[in-house]
Coordinates of C-alpha atoms in Angstrom, one line a residue:
M1 CA -9.6 81.0 -40.2
S2 CA -6.8 80.0 -38.4
K3 CA -7.2 80.3 -34.8
C4 CA -3.6 81.7 -34.6
V5 CA -4.5 84.9 -36.9
R6 CA -7.2 87.6 -36.2
Y7 CA -8.6 90.8 -38.6
T8 CA -7.7 93.6 -37.1
V9 CA -10.1 96.1 -35.8
T10 CA -10.7 99.6 -38.5
N11 CA -13.1 101.0 -36.4
H12 CA -12.7 101.1 -32.6
T13 CA -16.3 103.0 -31.2
G14 CA -16.7 99.4 -29.2
I15 CA -20.1 98.5 -31.5
C16 CA -19.4 95.2 -32.9
T17 CA -20.3 94.8 -36.4
N18 CA -18.7 93.8 -40.4
Q19 CA -17.7 97.3 -40.7
T20 CA -15.7 97.1 -37.5
F21 CA -13.2 94.8 -39.2
S22 CA -11.0 95.0 -42.0
N23 CA -9.9 92.0 -44.4
V24 CA -5.9 92.1 -43.0
T25 CA -4.7 90.0 -40.5
K26 CA -2.3 89.6 -37.5
K27 CA -1.1 87.1 -35.3
C28 CA -3.3 86.7 -31.8
D29 CA -1.3 87.4 -28.5
S30 CA -3.7 86.0 -26.4
W31 CA -6.4 83.2 -26.5
I32 CA -9.9 82.2 -24.9
Y33 CA -9.7 78.3 -23.9
D34 CA -12.4 75.8 -23.2
P35 CA -12.6 76.6 -18.8
S36 CA -13.2 72.6 -18.2
E37 CA -10.0 71.6 -18.6
K38 CA -6.2 72.8 -17.5
T39 CA -3.9 71.5 -19.9
I40 CA 0.4 73.0 -20.1
L41 CA -1.3 74.6 -23.3
S42 CA -3.4 76.6 -22.2
E43 CA -1.8 77.8 -18.7
W44 CA 1.4 78.7 -21.0
D45 CA 0.1 78.9 -24.3
L46 CA 2.1 76.5 -25.5
T47 CA -0.2 76.9 -29.1
C48 CA 0.6 78.9 -32.8
D49 CA 3.6 78.9 -34.6
N50 CA 5.8 80.5 -31.7
N51 CA 5.4 78.4 -29.4
R52 CA 4.0 74.3 -30.6
W53 CA 7.0 72.9 -31.0
K54 CA 7.6 73.4 -27.2
L55 CA 3.9 71.3 -26.6
T56 CA 5.7 68.4 -28.4
L57 CA 8.6 68.5 -27.1
V58 CA 7.5 67.3 -23.7
G59 CA 7.1 63.7 -25.2
T60 CA 10.4 63.4 -26.7
I61 CA 11.8 65.3 -23.7
N62 CA 10.3 62.2 -21.7
N63 CA 11.7 59.2 -24.3
V64 CA 15.4 60.4 -24.2
G65 CA 15.0 60.6 -20.5
Q66 CA 13.3 57.3 -20.4
F67 CA 16.4 55.9 -22.6
V68 CA 19.0 57.7 -20.2
G69 CA 17.1 55.7 -17.5
L70 CA 17.6 52.2 -19.3
I71 CA 21.1 52.3 -19.0
F72 CA 21.3 53.1 -15.8
A73 CA 18.0 50.7 -14.7
G74 CA 19.9 47.8 -16.7
Y75 CA 23.1 48.0 -14.1
I76 CA 21.3 48.4 -11.2
S77 CA 18.7 45.5 -11.9
D78 CA 21.6 43.0 -12.5
R79 CA 23.9 44.6 -10.1
Y80 CA 21.1 44.8 -7.0
G81 CA 18.3 42.9 -7.6
R82 CA 15.2 43.0 -9.5
R83 CA 12.9 44.2 -6.7
T84 CA 15.8 46.8 -5.7
I85 CA 15.2 48.6 -9.4
L86 CA 11.2 47.8 -9.3
T87 CA 11.2 49.9 -6.0
L88 CA 13.4 52.5 -6.5
T89 CA 12.0 53.5 -10.2
T90 CA 8.7 53.5 -8.7
S91 CA 9.1 55.3 -5.6
L92 CA 11.3 58.1 -7.1
S93 CA 9.3 58.6 -10.3
G94 CA 6.5 59.1 -7.4
I95 CA 8.3 61.9 -6.1
S96 CA 9.2 63.6 -8.7
G97 CA 6.1 63.6 -10.5
L98 CA 4.6 65.2 -7.2
I99 CA 7.6 67.5 -8.0
H100 CA 6.4 67.6 -11.1
S101 CA 3.2 68.6 -10.9
F102 CA 3.7 71.6 -9.1
S103 CA 5.9 72.6 -12.1
V104 CA 5.7 77.3 -12.3
N105 CA 6.7 76.9 -15.4
Y106 CA 6.9 75.9 -19.1
W107 CA 11.2 75.2 -18.1
M108 CA 10.7 73.9 -15.0
F109 CA 8.0 71.5 -16.1
L110 CA 10.5 70.3 -19.0
V111 CA 12.8 69.8 -16.5
F112 CA 11.5 67.3 -14.3
E113 CA 10.1 66.0 -17.4
F114 CA 13.2 64.1 -17.8
I115 CA 14.0 63.5 -14.5
D116 CA 10.9 61.4 -14.3
A117 CA 11.2 59.9 -17.4
T118 CA 14.3 58.9 -16.3
A119 CA 13.6 58.0 -12.6
S120 CA 10.3 56.0 -14.2
A121 CA 12.4 54.1 -17.5
G122 CA 12.8 50.8 -15.0
I123 CA 10.1 50.1 -13.6
Y124 CA 7.9 48.2 -16.7
S125 CA 11.5 46.5 -17.5
A126 CA 12.0 45.8 -14.2
G127 CA 8.1 44.7 -13.1
F128 CA 8.5 42.6 -16.8
I129 CA 11.6 40.7 -15.9
L130 CA 10.6 40.1 -12.1
G131 CA 7.3 38.8 -13.4
M132 CA 9.1 36.6 -15.8
E133 CA 11.2 34.7 -13.4
M134 CA 9.2 34.5 -11.5
A135 CA 6.4 32.3 -14.0
G136 CA 7.0 28.7 -14.4
V137 CA 8.3 27.3 -17.6
K138 CA 4.7 26.7 -19.0
G139 CA 3.1 29.8 -17.4
R140 CA 6.0 32.1 -18.8
V141 CA 3.8 33.3 -22.1
L142 CA 1.1 33.6 -20.0
A143 CA 2.2 35.9 -17.9
S144 CA 4.0 38.3 -20.4
T145 CA 1.1 38.5 -22.0
I146 CA -0.6 39.0 -18.6
I147 CA 1.6 41.9 -17.8
C148 CA 1.3 43.2 -21.1
C149 CA -2.3 44.0 -20.6
M150 CA -1.6 45.3 -17.4
F151 CA -0.1 48.5 -19.7
A152 CA -2.6 49.1 -21.6
V153 CA -5.4 48.9 -18.5
G154 CA -3.3 51.5 -17.5
E155 CA -4.0 53.8 -20.1
M156 CA -7.4 52.9 -19.8
L157 CA -6.9 54.5 -16.4
L158 CA -4.9 57.0 -17.2
G159 CA -8.1 58.6 -19.8
L160 CA -10.0 57.9 -17.1
I161 CA -8.7 59.7 -14.1
A162 CA -7.7 62.5 -17.5
M163 CA -11.2 62.9 -18.0
W164 CA -12.6 63.0 -14.9
L165 CA -10.4 65.8 -13.5
R166 CA -9.2 67.5 -16.6
S167 CA -6.6 69.6 -14.7
W168 CA -3.0 68.1 -15.8
R169 CA -2.0 69.2 -12.3
W170 CA -4.6 67.2 -10.0
I171 CA -4.0 64.4 -12.9
M172 CA -0.1 63.7 -12.3
R173 CA -1.0 63.8 -8.6
M174 CA -3.7 61.3 -8.5
V175 CA -0.8 59.1 -10.1
Y176 CA 2.1 59.8 -8.8
G177 CA 1.2 59.8 -5.4
P178 CA 0.3 56.3 -5.2
A179 CA 3.5 55.4 -6.3
V180 CA 5.2 56.9 -3.6
L181 CA 4.4 53.3 -1.5
A182 CA 6.3 51.7 -3.6
I183 CA 8.8 51.5 -0.9
L184 CA 7.0 48.8 0.9
L185 CA 6.7 47.1 -1.8
P186 CA 10.2 44.9 -0.8
I187 CA 7.3 43.9 2.4
L188 CA 4.8 43.0 -0.6
I189 CA 6.6 41.0 -3.1
P190 CA 10.2 39.0 -2.8
E191 CA 13.5 38.9 -4.9
S192 CA 13.4 36.9 -7.8
V193 CA 14.6 33.4 -7.0
R194 CA 16.6 32.6 -10.3
W195 CA 18.5 36.4 -9.6
L196 CA 19.3 35.4 -5.9
L197 CA 20.3 31.5 -7.4
A198 CA 22.7 33.3 -10.1
N199 CA 24.7 36.0 -7.4
G200 CA 25.0 32.7 -4.6
K201 CA 22.8 34.3 -2.6
H202 CA 21.6 30.6 -1.4
E203 CA 20.6 31.5 2.1
K204 CA 18.4 34.6 0.7
V205 CA 16.3 31.9 -1.6
E206 CA 16.3 28.5 1.2
S207 CA 14.1 32.0 3.5
I208 CA 12.0 32.4 0.3
Y209 CA 10.8 29.0 -0.4
R210 CA 9.9 28.3 3.6
K211 CA 8.1 31.8 3.8
M212 CA 6.1 30.6 0.7
A213 CA 5.7 26.8 2.6
R214 CA 4.7 28.5 5.6
I215 CA 2.0 31.0 3.4
N216 CA 0.5 28.1 1.0
G217 CA 0.1 25.3 4.6
M218 CA 3.0 22.6 3.6
Q219 CA 5.7 21.6 4.6
I220 CA 9.4 21.2 3.6
T221 CA 12.3 20.2 4.1
D222 CA 16.2 20.4 4.4
E223 CA 16.9 18.2 2.0
A224 CA 14.4 19.7 -0.1
V225 CA 15.6 23.1 -0.6
G226 CA 19.2 21.7 -0.5
A227 CA 18.2 19.9 -3.8
F228 CA 16.4 22.6 -5.3
K229 CA 19.2 24.6 -5.0
E230 CA 21.9 22.0 -6.4
M231 CA 20.0 21.4 -9.4
N232 CA 19.1 25.3 -10.3
M233 CA 22.9 25.8 -9.6
V234 CA 24.4 23.3 -12.4
K235 CA 22.1 25.1 -14.8
L236 CA 23.5 28.1 -14.4
E237 CA 27.2 26.3 -14.6
K238 CA 25.6 24.8 -17.9
T239 CA 24.4 27.7 -19.2
E240 CA 27.7 29.8 -19.1
Q241 CA 29.9 26.7 -20.5
V242 CA 27.5 27.4 -23.5
I243 CA 27.2 31.1 -23.5
A244 CA 30.3 31.5 -23.1
P245 CA 31.9 33.2 -26.0
K246 CA 35.3 33.2 -27.7
K247 CA 37.0 36.3 -27.1
K248 CA 36.6 37.8 -30.1
S249 CA 34.5 41.1 -30.7
P250 CA 31.0 41.0 -31.4
V251 CA 31.5 43.9 -34.2
M252 CA 33.3 41.6 -36.4
E253 CA 31.5 38.3 -36.0
V254 CA 28.4 40.2 -37.0
L255 CA 30.0 41.9 -39.7
K256 CA 31.2 38.8 -40.7
S257 CA 28.3 37.8 -41.5
S258 CA 26.2 39.1 -44.0
V259 CA 22.7 36.5 -42.9
I260 CA 23.2 38.3 -39.4
L261 CA 24.1 42.1 -40.8
T262 CA 20.4 41.4 -42.2
R263 CA 19.1 40.4 -40.4
L264 CA 19.8 43.0 -37.9
L265 CA 19.6 45.5 -39.8
V266 CA 16.0 44.5 -40.7
C267 CA 15.1 44.0 -36.9
S268 CA 16.7 47.6 -35.8
F269 CA 13.8 48.5 -38.9
C270 CA 11.4 46.9 -37.4
W271 CA 11.3 48.5 -34.1
L272 CA 12.4 52.1 -34.9
T273 CA 8.6 50.9 -37.5
N274 CA 7.0 49.8 -33.8
T275 CA 7.7 52.1 -31.3
F276 CA 7.1 54.8 -33.9
V277 CA 3.7 53.9 -35.3
Y278 CA 2.5 52.9 -31.7
Y279 CA 3.0 56.2 -30.1
G280 CA 2.2 57.5 -32.7
L281 CA -0.9 56.3 -32.8
S282 CA -1.6 56.8 -29.1
L283 CA -0.5 60.5 -29.6
N284 CA -2.3 62.2 -32.2
S285 CA -6.1 59.4 -31.0
V286 CA -6.3 62.7 -28.5
A287 CA -6.3 65.0 -31.9
F288 CA -8.6 62.6 -33.7
A289 CA -12.8 63.6 -34.6
G290 CA -14.3 63.1 -31.5
D291 CA -14.4 63.6 -27.7
K292 CA -10.1 63.3 -26.6
Y293 CA -11.0 61.2 -23.5
V294 CA -13.3 58.8 -25.7
N295 CA -10.5 57.9 -28.4
F296 CA -7.6 57.4 -26.2
I297 CA -9.2 54.6 -23.8
L298 CA -10.8 53.6 -26.6
V299 CA -7.3 53.1 -28.5
A300 CA -6.3 51.7 -25.7
V301 CA -9.1 48.9 -25.8
V302 CA -7.9 47.5 -28.2
E303 CA -4.4 46.5 -26.7
I304 CA -5.8 43.8 -24.6
P305 CA -7.4 41.5 -26.7
A306 CA -4.3 41.8 -29.6
Y307 CA -2.1 40.4 -26.9
F308 CA -4.0 38.0 -26.4
L309 CA -4.7 36.9 -29.7
T310 CA -1.1 37.4 -30.3
W311 CA -0.4 34.6 -27.9
F312 CA -2.4 32.8 -29.7
L313 CA -1.0 33.3 -33.2
T314 CA 2.4 33.0 -32.9
D315 CA 2.2 29.8 -31.3
Y316 CA 0.1 28.2 -34.0
I317 CA 0.8 30.1 -37.2
G318 CA 4.1 31.4 -36.7
R319 CA 6.2 34.0 -35.8
K320 CA 6.4 35.3 -39.3
A321 CA 3.4 35.1 -40.3
T322 CA 2.0 37.1 -37.1
L323 CA 4.0 39.6 -37.6
S324 CA 4.9 40.2 -41.2
S325 CA 0.8 40.2 -41.1
S326 CA 0.4 42.4 -38.4
F327 CA 2.6 45.0 -40.2
L328 CA 1.1 45.1 -43.0
L329 CA -2.6 45.4 -42.2
S330 CA -1.6 47.6 -40.1
G331 CA -0.3 50.1 -42.6
V332 CA -3.6 49.5 -44.4
F333 CA -5.6 50.4 -42.0
C334 CA -3.9 54.3 -41.6
L335 CA -4.0 54.4 -45.5
A336 CA -7.7 53.5 -46.1
I337 CA -8.6 56.4 -43.6
Q338 CA -7.6 58.7 -45.8
F339 CA -10.1 57.5 -48.7
V340 CA -13.1 57.4 -46.6
P341 CA -14.8 60.5 -47.6
S342 CA -15.5 63.3 -45.2
G343 CA -19.6 63.6 -43.8
T344 CA -20.4 59.8 -44.5
L345 CA -19.9 57.0 -41.9
S346 CA -18.2 59.4 -39.6
F347 CA -17.5 56.3 -37.2
L348 CA -15.4 54.5 -39.9
P349 CA -12.5 56.7 -40.0
L350 CA -11.9 55.4 -35.5
V351 CA -12.6 52.0 -36.6
L352 CA -10.3 52.2 -38.8
Y353 CA -7.8 54.1 -36.7
M354 CA -8.3 51.6 -33.9
A355 CA -8.2 48.6 -35.8
G356 CA -4.5 50.2 -37.0
K357 CA -3.9 50.3 -33.4
W358 CA -4.2 46.7 -32.7
C359 CA -2.5 45.2 -35.6
I360 CA 0.6 47.7 -34.3
T361 CA -0.1 46.4 -30.8
M362 CA 0.0 42.5 -32.4
S363 CA 3.8 43.3 -34.1
F364 CA 4.9 45.5 -30.9
S365 CA 4.2 42.5 -28.8
T366 CA 5.1 39.4 -31.2
V367 CA 9.2 41.4 -32.1
Y368 CA 10.3 40.9 -28.3
I369 CA 10.1 37.1 -28.6
Y370 CA 10.9 37.1 -32.3
T371 CA 14.1 39.1 -32.0
T372 CA 15.2 36.6 -29.5
E373 CA 14.8 33.9 -31.4
L374 CA 16.4 35.0 -34.7
F375 CA 20.9 35.7 -32.9
P376 CA 23.0 33.6 -31.4
T377 CA 23.7 32.9 -28.1
S378 CA 27.0 34.4 -28.1
L379 CA 26.0 37.8 -29.2
R380 CA 22.0 37.6 -28.7
H381 CA 22.4 40.1 -25.7
S382 CA 23.8 42.6 -27.4
L383 CA 21.9 42.7 -30.8
L384 CA 18.7 42.5 -29.2
G385 CA 20.0 45.6 -27.5
I386 CA 21.1 47.7 -30.0
C387 CA 17.2 46.5 -31.6
S388 CA 16.2 48.5 -28.4
M389 CA 17.7 50.9 -28.7
T390 CA 17.0 51.8 -32.4
G391 CA 13.5 51.1 -30.9
R392 CA 13.6 54.2 -28.8
M393 CA 14.8 56.5 -31.3
G394 CA 11.1 55.7 -33.4
S395 CA 9.9 57.1 -29.5
I396 CA 11.7 60.0 -28.9
L397 CA 10.5 61.1 -32.9
S398 CA 6.8 60.0 -32.7
P399 CA 5.5 62.9 -30.2
Q400 CA 7.1 65.3 -33.1
T401 CA 4.2 63.5 -35.5
P402 CA 1.7 66.7 -34.7
L403 CA 3.7 68.5 -35.9
L404 CA 3.4 67.2 -39.3
A405 CA -0.6 67.3 -39.7
Q406 CA 0.1 70.6 -39.9
I407 CA 1.6 70.8 -43.2
M408 CA -0.9 68.5 -43.9
P409 CA -3.7 67.0 -41.8
A410 CA -3.0 63.0 -43.2
L411 CA 0.4 63.4 -43.0
P412 CA 0.8 61.5 -40.0
L413 CA -1.5 58.7 -40.9
I414 CA 0.6 57.9 -44.4
L415 CA 3.9 58.4 -42.9
F416 CA 2.5 55.9 -40.3
G417 CA 1.2 53.6 -42.9
C418 CA 3.7 53.3 -44.9
M419 CA 6.7 52.0 -42.3
G420 CA 3.9 49.4 -41.7
L421 CA 3.8 48.2 -44.7
F422 CA 7.9 48.6 -45.7
A423 CA 8.0 46.9 -42.5
G424 CA 5.7 43.9 -43.3
L425 CA 7.1 43.3 -46.9
L426 CA 10.9 43.6 -44.8
S427 CA 10.3 40.7 -42.3
L428 CA 9.3 38.4 -44.5
F429 CA 12.2 37.2 -45.0
F430 CA 13.5 36.4 -41.7
P431 CA 13.2 32.3 -41.2
E432 CA 10.4 31.1 -39.6
T433 CA 11.1 30.1 -35.6
L434 CA 8.4 28.6 -34.8
G435 CA 9.2 24.9 -33.1
T436 CA 13.0 25.3 -33.9
K437 CA 15.9 25.4 -30.4
L438 CA 17.6 29.1 -29.7
P439 CA 20.7 29.1 -31.8
D440 CA 24.1 28.5 -30.0
T441 CA 26.3 30.0 -32.6
V442 CA 26.6 32.3 -35.7
W443 CA 26.4 29.5 -38.3
E444 CA 23.1 27.6 -36.2
A445 CA 21.3 31.0 -36.5
E446 CA 22.3 31.5 -40.2
N447 CA 20.4 28.4 -40.7
I448 CA 17.9 29.0 -38.3
G449 CA 14.4 26.4 -40.3
K450 CA 16.8 24.3 -41.7
V451 CA 17.3 20.4 -40.3
Q452 CA 20.2 21.2 -38.5
T453 CA 18.2 23.3 -36.3
R454 CA 15.7 21.3 -35.4
Q455 CA 16.6 18.9 -33.8
E456 CA 15.4 18.2 -29.6
S457 CA 16.6 19.6 -27.4
Q458 CA 18.6 16.6 -26.1
D459 CA 20.6 17.2 -28.8
S460 CA 22.1 20.7 -28.0
P461 CA 25.2 21.8 -26.3
S462 CA 24.7 22.0 -22.1

């Protein structure tokens, strides 16, 4: 019997027996929900045919807001600094999130979902870039891994808070309340020294170095500060000479190279698959058999070892093998769930589900660095931006996948599995970039992995 229809009553005597109801059904006009939790579904009856789409629309609107917010966040970050955008986005997100929790109806909730997502879009990217620019060369990969792990820790904390409070309003207040304190970030963390140097703010760089020396009980001379700033300025000037492209349209350069164009299309599909499957598995975990809170937390927990394993594999077996195998295995695990006999080994579907999330997390982590290494310097930022924007489309579509389960319960996982397998096969056509220098020209990018691109860094343009 569906939760959306009920048998009609034929006998209104007040006595409930089998003869009280007929075999004719009608749509329900009210519902009884679990009193132990308060969700937007139960508060505004976002269920059954007429309203179910409203529930999935929330996730889509959130990702559309992030798509819009990233455009402005990138500009503000490059123009006014990493710390500025981190402070601005986090504090604004906290304020909008608190207002969001007082929504009086579904449409107000949806509007503030968009505002909140737009405001918070730059938080992760700003924190990631700030961390990368603070880390040294040797510690950059480890720093990246730690930052990615914090994303998973945040997911776990969200699951624990939701399990504890079980009220969407109080969950939002608990999560967004501390974010308002981000207005104090300028007191706690310095601006990126690399950004300051790139923008000629030498006095602030000197102030930061002297403060660092004082906190660490060290002495720093004026000559040392001056030499360091001068060294970095020379590096920036050399980089600008290498990167400065000829006045050609990036579109024309891509279209003229079938290798780069094909690579761009495959990379874009890989990004789309990553975001679609990654967020799809996260969202659909709450509908899996068992406690939805525990399932959500477990699916987040598997990400942490996945990030550290990716760090190891990409440096030892290569980018291509790591990316392709993680895609393929993710697809296999998602499809394998359909072949587990119902009623037996009840734990196995969840294990396979978590394994699929593990693998797609690895591919997600790998594709960032791999995409950067596949394109030439003159086109790298533009093409990476195209891949990222294509990937965002996957996260916009993924909240709609629960609707597919209404057609066939296994359909979302079948779609995730097929896309993972296809992306894994396509990624086999990429060249291996482990041990090669970043290509500066289209020709070097086309010939990645060949002898000409395996020169030592001192032979590259400087």
